[in-house]
Amino acid sequence: VQLQASGGGLVQAGGSLRLSCVASGGTFSNYHMGWFRQAPGKEREFVAAISWSGSSTYYAGSVKGRFTISRDNAKNTVYLQMNSLKPEDTAVYYCAADSPPRVWLGTTSSEYDYWGQGTQVTVSS
């Protein structure tokens, strides 16, 4: 399974970005998908996850109400819509796949099997 993340960039505080992650080499609809981020000097942290069907989602408290995760299984793509961005959202964002999917949505890196290369998001104040 290969994951390719894109959509990062530089945005002012209060702005929006939409990240995309395209999967190839497997059956996308069989994976739970997650987004994580890593800021300089910090550990990678969970951002959001979505079930294989899209019926369940889960968010980190720091992004709940501002970020929305979604997926289009016909396009093998998962999205992360980020609104009301803050400087503390600055990080490299990674998409990840949990395959075969667990019963629950994972919130730790160890619960995901495949990772994309990351896309940089920078929020200026």
Tab-separated table of C-alpha atoms in Angstrom:
chain	number	residue	atom	x	y	z
A	1	VAL	CA	0.000	0.000	0.000
A	2	GLN	CA	1.335	3.410	-0.959
A	3	LEU	CA	-0.030	6.654	0.423
A	4	GLN	CA	0.585	10.058	-1.136
A	5	ALA	CA	-0.353	13.139	0.884
A	6	SER	CA	-0.698	16.603	-0.602
A	7	GLY	CA	-2.357	19.953	-0.052
A	8	GLY	CA	-0.092	21.494	2.548
A	9	GLY	CA	1.154	25.044	2.360
A	10	LEU	CA	1.491	28.394	4.072
A	11	VAL	CA	-1.669	30.032	5.392
A	12	GLN	CA	-2.474	32.847	7.773
A	13	ALA	CA	-4.080	32.190	11.126
A	14	GLY	CA	-7.811	31.793	10.723
A	15	GLY	CA	-7.443	30.413	7.223
A	16	SER	CA	-8.243	27.013	5.779
A	17	LEU	CA	-6.508	24.189	3.965
A	18	ARG	CA	-7.648	20.831	2.666
A	19	LEU	CA	-5.224	17.942	2.730
A	20	SER	CA	-5.647	14.913	0.499
A	21	CYS	CA	-4.148	11.450	0.698
A	22	VAL	CA	-4.420	9.058	-2.238
A	23	ALA	CA	-3.904	5.339	-1.673
A	24	SER	CA	-2.721	2.800	-4.197
A	25	GLY	CA	-1.690	-0.818	-4.228
A	26	GLY	CA	-4.469	-2.208	-2.109
A	27	THR	CA	-8.195	-2.151	-1.388
A	28	PHE	CA	-8.792	1.306	0.050
A	29	SER	CA	-12.268	0.495	1.332
A	30	ASN	CA	-10.708	-2.130	3.644
A	31	TYR	CA	-8.698	0.422	5.643
A	32	HIS	CA	-9.398	2.711	8.519
A	33	MET	CA	-7.524	5.927	7.776
A	34	GLY	CA	-5.889	8.407	10.092
A	35	TRP	CA	-4.116	11.747	10.033
A	36	PHE	CA	-1.230	12.511	12.353
A	37	ARG	CA	1.073	15.492	12.641
A	38	GLN	CA	4.542	16.209	13.922
A	39	ALA	CA	5.824	19.632	14.850
A	40	PRO	CA	9.560	20.376	15.120
A	41	GLY	CA	10.998	18.962	18.319
A	42	LYS	CA	7.773	17.196	19.224
A	43	GLU	CA	6.472	13.671	18.956
A	44	ARG	CA	4.020	12.652	16.283
A	45	GLU	CA	0.461	13.139	17.491
A	46	PHE	CA	-2.938	11.899	16.448
A	47	VAL	CA	-5.233	14.322	14.631
A	48	ALA	CA	-8.229	12.421	13.247
A	49	ALA	CA	-9.393	9.007	12.075
A	50	ILE	CA	-12.178	7.637	9.927
A	51	SER	CA	-13.526	4.123	9.602
A	52	TRP	CA	-13.323	2.097	6.402
A	53	SER	CA	-16.946	2.922	5.565
A	54	GLY	CA	-16.765	6.544	6.602
A	55	SER	CA	-19.524	6.037	9.149
A	56	SER	CA	-17.326	6.697	12.191
A	57	THR	CA	-14.858	9.472	12.874
A	58	TYR	CA	-12.754	10.524	15.843
A	59	TYR	CA	-10.789	13.684	16.537
A	60	ALA	CA	-8.117	14.913	18.874
A	61	GLY	CA	-9.502	17.446	21.295
A	62	SER	CA	-7.217	20.156	19.945
A	63	VAL	CA	-8.794	20.025	16.474
A	64	LYS	CA	-12.380	18.979	17.202
A	65	GLY	CA	-14.817	21.449	15.727
A	66	ARG	CA	-12.189	22.916	13.385
A	67	PHE	CA	-11.021	19.921	11.331
A	68	THR	CA	-13.134	17.429	9.395
A	69	ILE	CA	-11.946	14.074	8.102
A	70	SER	CA	-13.758	12.452	5.193
A	71	ARG	CA	-13.122	9.870	2.511
A	72	ASP	CA	-14.158	8.974	-1.002
A	73	ASN	CA	-13.676	5.256	-1.502
A	74	ALA	CA	-14.374	5.554	-5.222
A	75	LYS	CA	-11.335	7.848	-5.500
A	76	ASN	CA	-9.168	5.993	-2.955
A	77	THR	CA	-8.771	9.296	-1.147
A	78	VAL	CA	-9.047	10.576	2.398
A	79	TYR	CA	-9.313	14.295	3.142
A	80	LEU	CA	-8.635	16.547	6.077
A	81	GLN	CA	-10.450	19.863	5.902
A	82	MET	CA	-8.756	22.273	8.292
A	83	ASN	CA	-10.547	25.491	9.215
A	84	SER	CA	-9.777	28.253	11.698
A	85	LEU	CA	-6.122	27.319	11.578
A	86	LYS	CA	-3.844	28.398	14.410
A	87	PRO	CA	-0.052	28.797	14.514
A	88	GLU	CA	0.080	25.760	16.803
A	89	ASP	CA	-1.317	23.657	13.946
A	90	THR	CA	2.009	24.105	12.141
A	91	ALA	CA	3.486	20.657	11.518
A	92	VAL	CA	4.161	17.990	8.953
A	93	TYR	CA	0.910	16.106	8.432
A	94	TYR	CA	0.924	12.393	7.685
A	95	CYS	CA	-1.818	10.080	6.512
A	96	ALA	CA	-1.833	6.480	7.622
A	97	ALA	CA	-3.770	3.288	6.943
A	98	ASP	CA	-4.857	0.593	9.387
A	99	SER	CA	-5.121	-2.656	7.470
A	100	PRO	CA	-6.717	-4.987	8.226
A	101	PRO	CA	-8.917	-2.581	10.177
A	102	ARG	CA	-9.282	-2.964	13.924
A	103	VAL	CA	-12.657	-2.995	15.615
A	104	TRP	CA	-11.867	0.462	17.003
A	105	LEU	CA	-10.353	3.574	15.419
A	106	GLY	CA	-6.712	3.829	16.346
A	107	THR	CA	-5.257	6.969	17.896
A	108	THR	CA	-1.619	5.923	18.198
A	109	SER	CA	1.052	5.506	15.537
A	110	SER	CA	1.558	1.847	16.380
A	111	GLU	CA	-2.023	1.062	15.355
A	112	TYR	CA	-1.360	2.046	11.733
A	113	ASP	CA	0.474	-0.100	9.247
A	114	TYR	CA	1.162	2.157	6.267
A	115	TRP	CA	2.273	5.775	6.140
A	116	GLY	CA	2.463	8.540	3.584
A	117	GLN	CA	5.440	10.842	3.192
A	118	GLY	CA	3.941	13.880	4.892
A	119	THR	CA	2.940	17.352	3.765
A	120	GLN	CA	4.027	20.572	5.476
A	121	VAL	CA	1.421	22.911	6.925
A	122	THR	CA	2.630	26.286	8.164
A	123	VAL	CA	0.263	28.730	9.843
A	124	SER	CA	1.538	32.259	10.297
A	125	SER	CA	0.286	34.575	13.015
